[in-house]
PDB file of C-alpha atoms in Angstrom:
ATOM      1  CA  MET A   1       6.659  27.713   9.949  1.00 64.00           C
ATOM      2  CA  GLU A   2       8.454  26.287   6.954  1.00 79.00           C
ATOM      3  CA  GLU A   3       6.485  23.763   4.914  1.00 83.00           C
ATOM      4  CA  LYS A   4       8.374  21.178   2.899  1.00 86.00           C
ATOM      5  CA  LEU A   5       7.003  19.468  -0.150  1.00 85.00           C
ATOM      6  CA  TYR A   6       7.444  15.705  -0.167  1.00 85.00           C
ATOM      7  CA  ILE A   7       7.574  14.143  -3.620  1.00 79.00           C
ATOM      8  CA  PRO A   8       7.547  10.335  -3.469  1.00 80.00           C
ATOM      9  CA  MET A   9       9.776   8.539  -5.952  1.00 74.00           C
ATOM     10  CA  GLY A  10       9.338   5.080  -7.419  1.00 69.00           C
ATOM     11  CA  VAL A  11       5.570   4.923  -6.926  1.00 74.00           C
ATOM     12  CA  LYS A  12       3.921   2.911  -9.689  1.00 72.00           C
ATOM     13  CA  THR A  13       0.332   3.541 -10.771  1.00 75.00           C
ATOM     14  CA  GLU A  14      -0.261  -0.033 -11.905  1.00 77.00           C
ATOM     15  CA  THR A  15       1.008  -3.458 -10.929  1.00 82.00           C
ATOM     16  CA  GLU A  16       3.962  -4.792 -12.871  1.00 83.00           C
ATOM     17  CA  ILE A  17       4.841  -8.326 -13.923  1.00 85.00           C
ATOM     18  CA  PHE A  18       8.517  -7.415 -13.577  1.00 86.00           C
ATOM     19  CA  PRO A  19      10.127  -3.972 -13.214  1.00 83.00           C
ATOM     20  CA  GLY A  20       9.075  -1.753 -16.108  1.00 84.00           C
ATOM     21  CA  PHE A  21       6.684  -4.296 -17.637  1.00 88.00           C
ATOM     22  CA  GLY A  22       3.008  -3.999 -16.758  1.00 89.00           C
ATOM     23  CA  ARG A  23      -0.301  -4.910 -18.369  1.00 89.00           C
ATOM     24  CA  ARG A  24      -0.088  -2.213 -21.075  1.00 89.00           C
ATOM     25  CA  GLU A  25       3.414  -3.323 -22.071  1.00 90.00           C
ATOM     26  CA  PHE A  26       2.254  -6.949 -22.071  1.00 92.00           C
ATOM     27  CA  LEU A  27      -0.495  -6.162 -24.568  1.00 93.00           C
ATOM     28  CA  GLN A  28       1.961  -4.239 -26.770  1.00 91.00           C
ATOM     29  CA  SER A  29       4.406  -7.147 -26.720  1.00 93.00           C
ATOM     30  CA  VAL A  30       1.620  -9.606 -27.600  1.00 94.00           C
ATOM     31  CA  VAL A  31       0.835  -7.523 -30.697  1.00 94.00           C
ATOM     32  CA  GLY A  32       4.543  -7.460 -31.600  1.00 93.00           C
ATOM     33  CA  SER A  33       4.827 -11.208 -31.046  1.00 94.00           C
ATOM     34  CA  LEU A  34       1.827 -11.848 -33.293  1.00 96.00           C
ATOM     35  CA  GLY A  35       3.490  -9.756 -35.982  1.00 95.00           C
ATOM     36  CA  ALA A  36       6.655 -11.817 -35.590  1.00 95.00           C
ATOM     37  CA  GLY A  37       4.541 -14.967 -35.829  1.00 95.00           C
ATOM     38  CA  VAL A  38       3.101 -13.827 -39.155  1.00 96.00           C
ATOM     39  CA  LEU A  39       6.610 -13.042 -40.384  1.00 95.00           C
ATOM     40  CA  ALA A  40       7.820 -16.482 -39.212  1.00 95.00           C
ATOM     41  CA  LEU A  41       4.946 -18.112 -41.070  1.00 95.00           C
ATOM     42  CA  LEU A  42       5.950 -16.289 -44.245  1.00 96.00           C
ATOM     43  CA  VAL A  43       9.579 -17.387 -43.762  1.00 95.00           C
ATOM     44  CA  TRP A  44       8.429 -20.980 -43.346  1.00 94.00           C
ATOM     45  CA  ILE A  45       6.214 -20.826 -46.450  1.00 95.00           C
ATOM     46  CA  ILE A  46       9.091 -19.452 -48.524  1.00 94.00           C
ATOM     47  CA  SER A  47      11.939 -21.606 -47.196  1.00 94.00           C
ATOM     48  CA  ARG A  48      10.118 -24.738 -45.924  1.00 94.00           C
ATOM     49  CA  ASN A  49      12.721 -24.830 -43.165  1.00 93.00           C
ATOM     50  CA  VAL A  50      11.816 -24.846 -39.485  1.00 94.00           C
ATOM     51  CA  THR A  51      15.069 -23.398 -38.132  1.00 95.00           C
ATOM     52  CA  PRO A  52      14.780 -19.867 -39.601  1.00 94.00           C
ATOM     53  CA  SER A  53      11.097 -19.791 -38.654  1.00 95.00           C
ATOM     54  CA  VAL A  54      11.822 -20.666 -35.017  1.00 95.00           C
ATOM     55  CA  ILE A  55      14.663 -18.138 -34.866  1.00 96.00           C
ATOM     56  CA  CYS A  56      12.352 -15.490 -36.334  1.00 95.00           C
ATOM     57  CA  ILE A  57       9.539 -16.120 -33.841  1.00 95.00           C
ATOM     58  CA  LEU A  58      11.859 -16.271 -30.816  1.00 95.00           C
ATOM     59  CA  THR A  59      13.695 -13.119 -31.893  1.00 95.00           C
ATOM     60  CA  GLY A  60      10.348 -11.381 -32.380  1.00 94.00           C
ATOM     61  CA  ILE A  61       9.085 -12.330 -28.926  1.00 94.00           C
ATOM     62  CA  VAL A  62      12.289 -11.312 -27.144  1.00 95.00           C
ATOM     63  CA  GLY A  63      12.569  -8.116 -29.187  1.00 94.00           C
ATOM     64  CA  SER A  64       8.977  -7.074 -28.522  1.00 94.00           C
ATOM     65  CA  VAL A  65       9.403  -7.568 -24.768  1.00 92.00           C
ATOM     66  CA  MET A  66      12.691  -5.631 -24.786  1.00 93.00           C
ATOM     67  CA  MET A  67      11.238  -2.757 -26.820  1.00 92.00           C
ATOM     68  CA  THR A  68       8.182  -2.347 -24.577  1.00 91.00           C
ATOM     69  CA  THR A  69       9.937  -2.609 -21.195  1.00 91.00           C
ATOM     70  CA  LYS A  70      10.337   0.787 -19.533  1.00 89.00           C
ATOM     71  CA  ASP A  71      13.629   1.988 -18.038  1.00 87.00           C
ATOM     72  CA  GLN A  72      14.389   4.297 -15.084  1.00 85.00           C
ATOM     73  CA  THR A  73      13.043   7.323 -16.985  1.00 84.00           C
ATOM     74  CA  ASN A  74       9.685   5.539 -17.425  1.00 84.00           C
ATOM     75  CA  LEU A  75      10.120   5.407 -21.209  1.00 89.00           C
ATOM     76  CA  SER A  76      10.358   2.385 -23.466  1.00 90.00           C
ATOM     77  CA  VAL A  77      11.860   2.205 -26.935  1.00 92.00           C
ATOM     78  CA  VAL A  78       8.342   2.312 -28.385  1.00 91.00           C
ATOM     79  CA  ASP A  79       7.564   5.467 -26.358  1.00 92.00           C
ATOM     80  CA  GLN A  80      10.792   7.126 -27.484  1.00 95.00           C
ATOM     81  CA  VAL A  81      10.086   6.377 -31.153  1.00 95.00           C
ATOM     82  CA  ARG A  82       6.541   7.699 -30.696  1.00 94.00           C
ATOM     83  CA  ASN A  83       7.962  10.918 -29.189  1.00 95.00           C
ATOM     84  CA  MET A  84      10.464  11.314 -32.055  1.00 95.00           C
ATOM     85  CA  VAL A  85       7.725  10.892 -34.675  1.00 95.00           C
ATOM     86  CA  SER A  86       5.544  13.408 -32.844  1.00 94.00           C
ATOM     87  CA  PHE A  87       8.445  15.881 -32.755  1.00 92.00           C
ATOM     88  CA  MET A  88       9.191  15.401 -36.458  1.00 91.00           C
ATOM     89  CA  ARG A  89       5.552  16.105 -37.330  1.00 91.00           C
ATOM     90  CA  GLY A  90       5.449  19.224 -35.171  1.00 89.00           C
ATOM     91  CA  GLN A  91       6.140  22.789 -36.194  1.00 79.00           C
ATOM     92  CA  LYS A  92       9.798  23.672 -36.536  1.00 79.00           C
ATOM     93  CA  ASN A  93       9.680  27.132 -38.118  1.00 80.00           C
ATOM     94  CA  TYR A  94       9.521  29.839 -35.516  1.00 76.00           C
ATOM     95  CA  HIS A  95       8.843  33.091 -37.302  1.00 78.00           C
ATOM     96  CA  TYR A  96      10.319  36.056 -35.507  1.00 77.00           C
ATOM     97  CA  ALA A  97       9.440  39.650 -36.210  1.00 75.00           C
ATOM     98  CA  TYR A  98      12.483  41.795 -35.467  1.00 73.00           C
ATOM     99  CA  GLY A  99      11.854  44.870 -33.410  1.00 72.00           C
ATOM    100  CA  ASP A 100      14.377  47.464 -32.263  1.00 73.00           C
ATOM    101  CA  GLU A 101      13.858  47.126 -28.542  1.00 72.00           C
ATOM    102  CA  TRP A 102      17.132  48.864 -27.600  1.00 73.00           C
ATOM    103  CA  ARG A 103      16.366  52.039 -29.517  1.00 72.00           C
ATOM    104  CA  VAL A 104      17.670  55.059 -27.627  1.00 69.00           C
ATOM    105  CA  GLU A 105      15.430  58.113 -27.688  1.00 70.00           C
ATOM    106  CA  ARG A 106      17.284  61.458 -27.404  1.00 66.00           C
TER     107      ARG A 106
END
């Protein structure tokens, strides 16, 4: 009897607010939005103009949501940057000791 392995696709382990954006991503975007809020406050202190401050905070909120939302490969921009940094910190020199494995004995 032949047994087939069924691998379900599209099953999510946690509930999502909208596709690719769950509770973990929400918390990450809140941190990013708070950072944008601090930056907007600094812009307002320097320029004393509301327009650049509002543009800064809105851009920060939208950008943080976009960067934390996962795509079809279940990776967000933040995850991809984290993977690239991890790769850059990893070992890249693979030392190879040459051996004559095709030596013919006569």
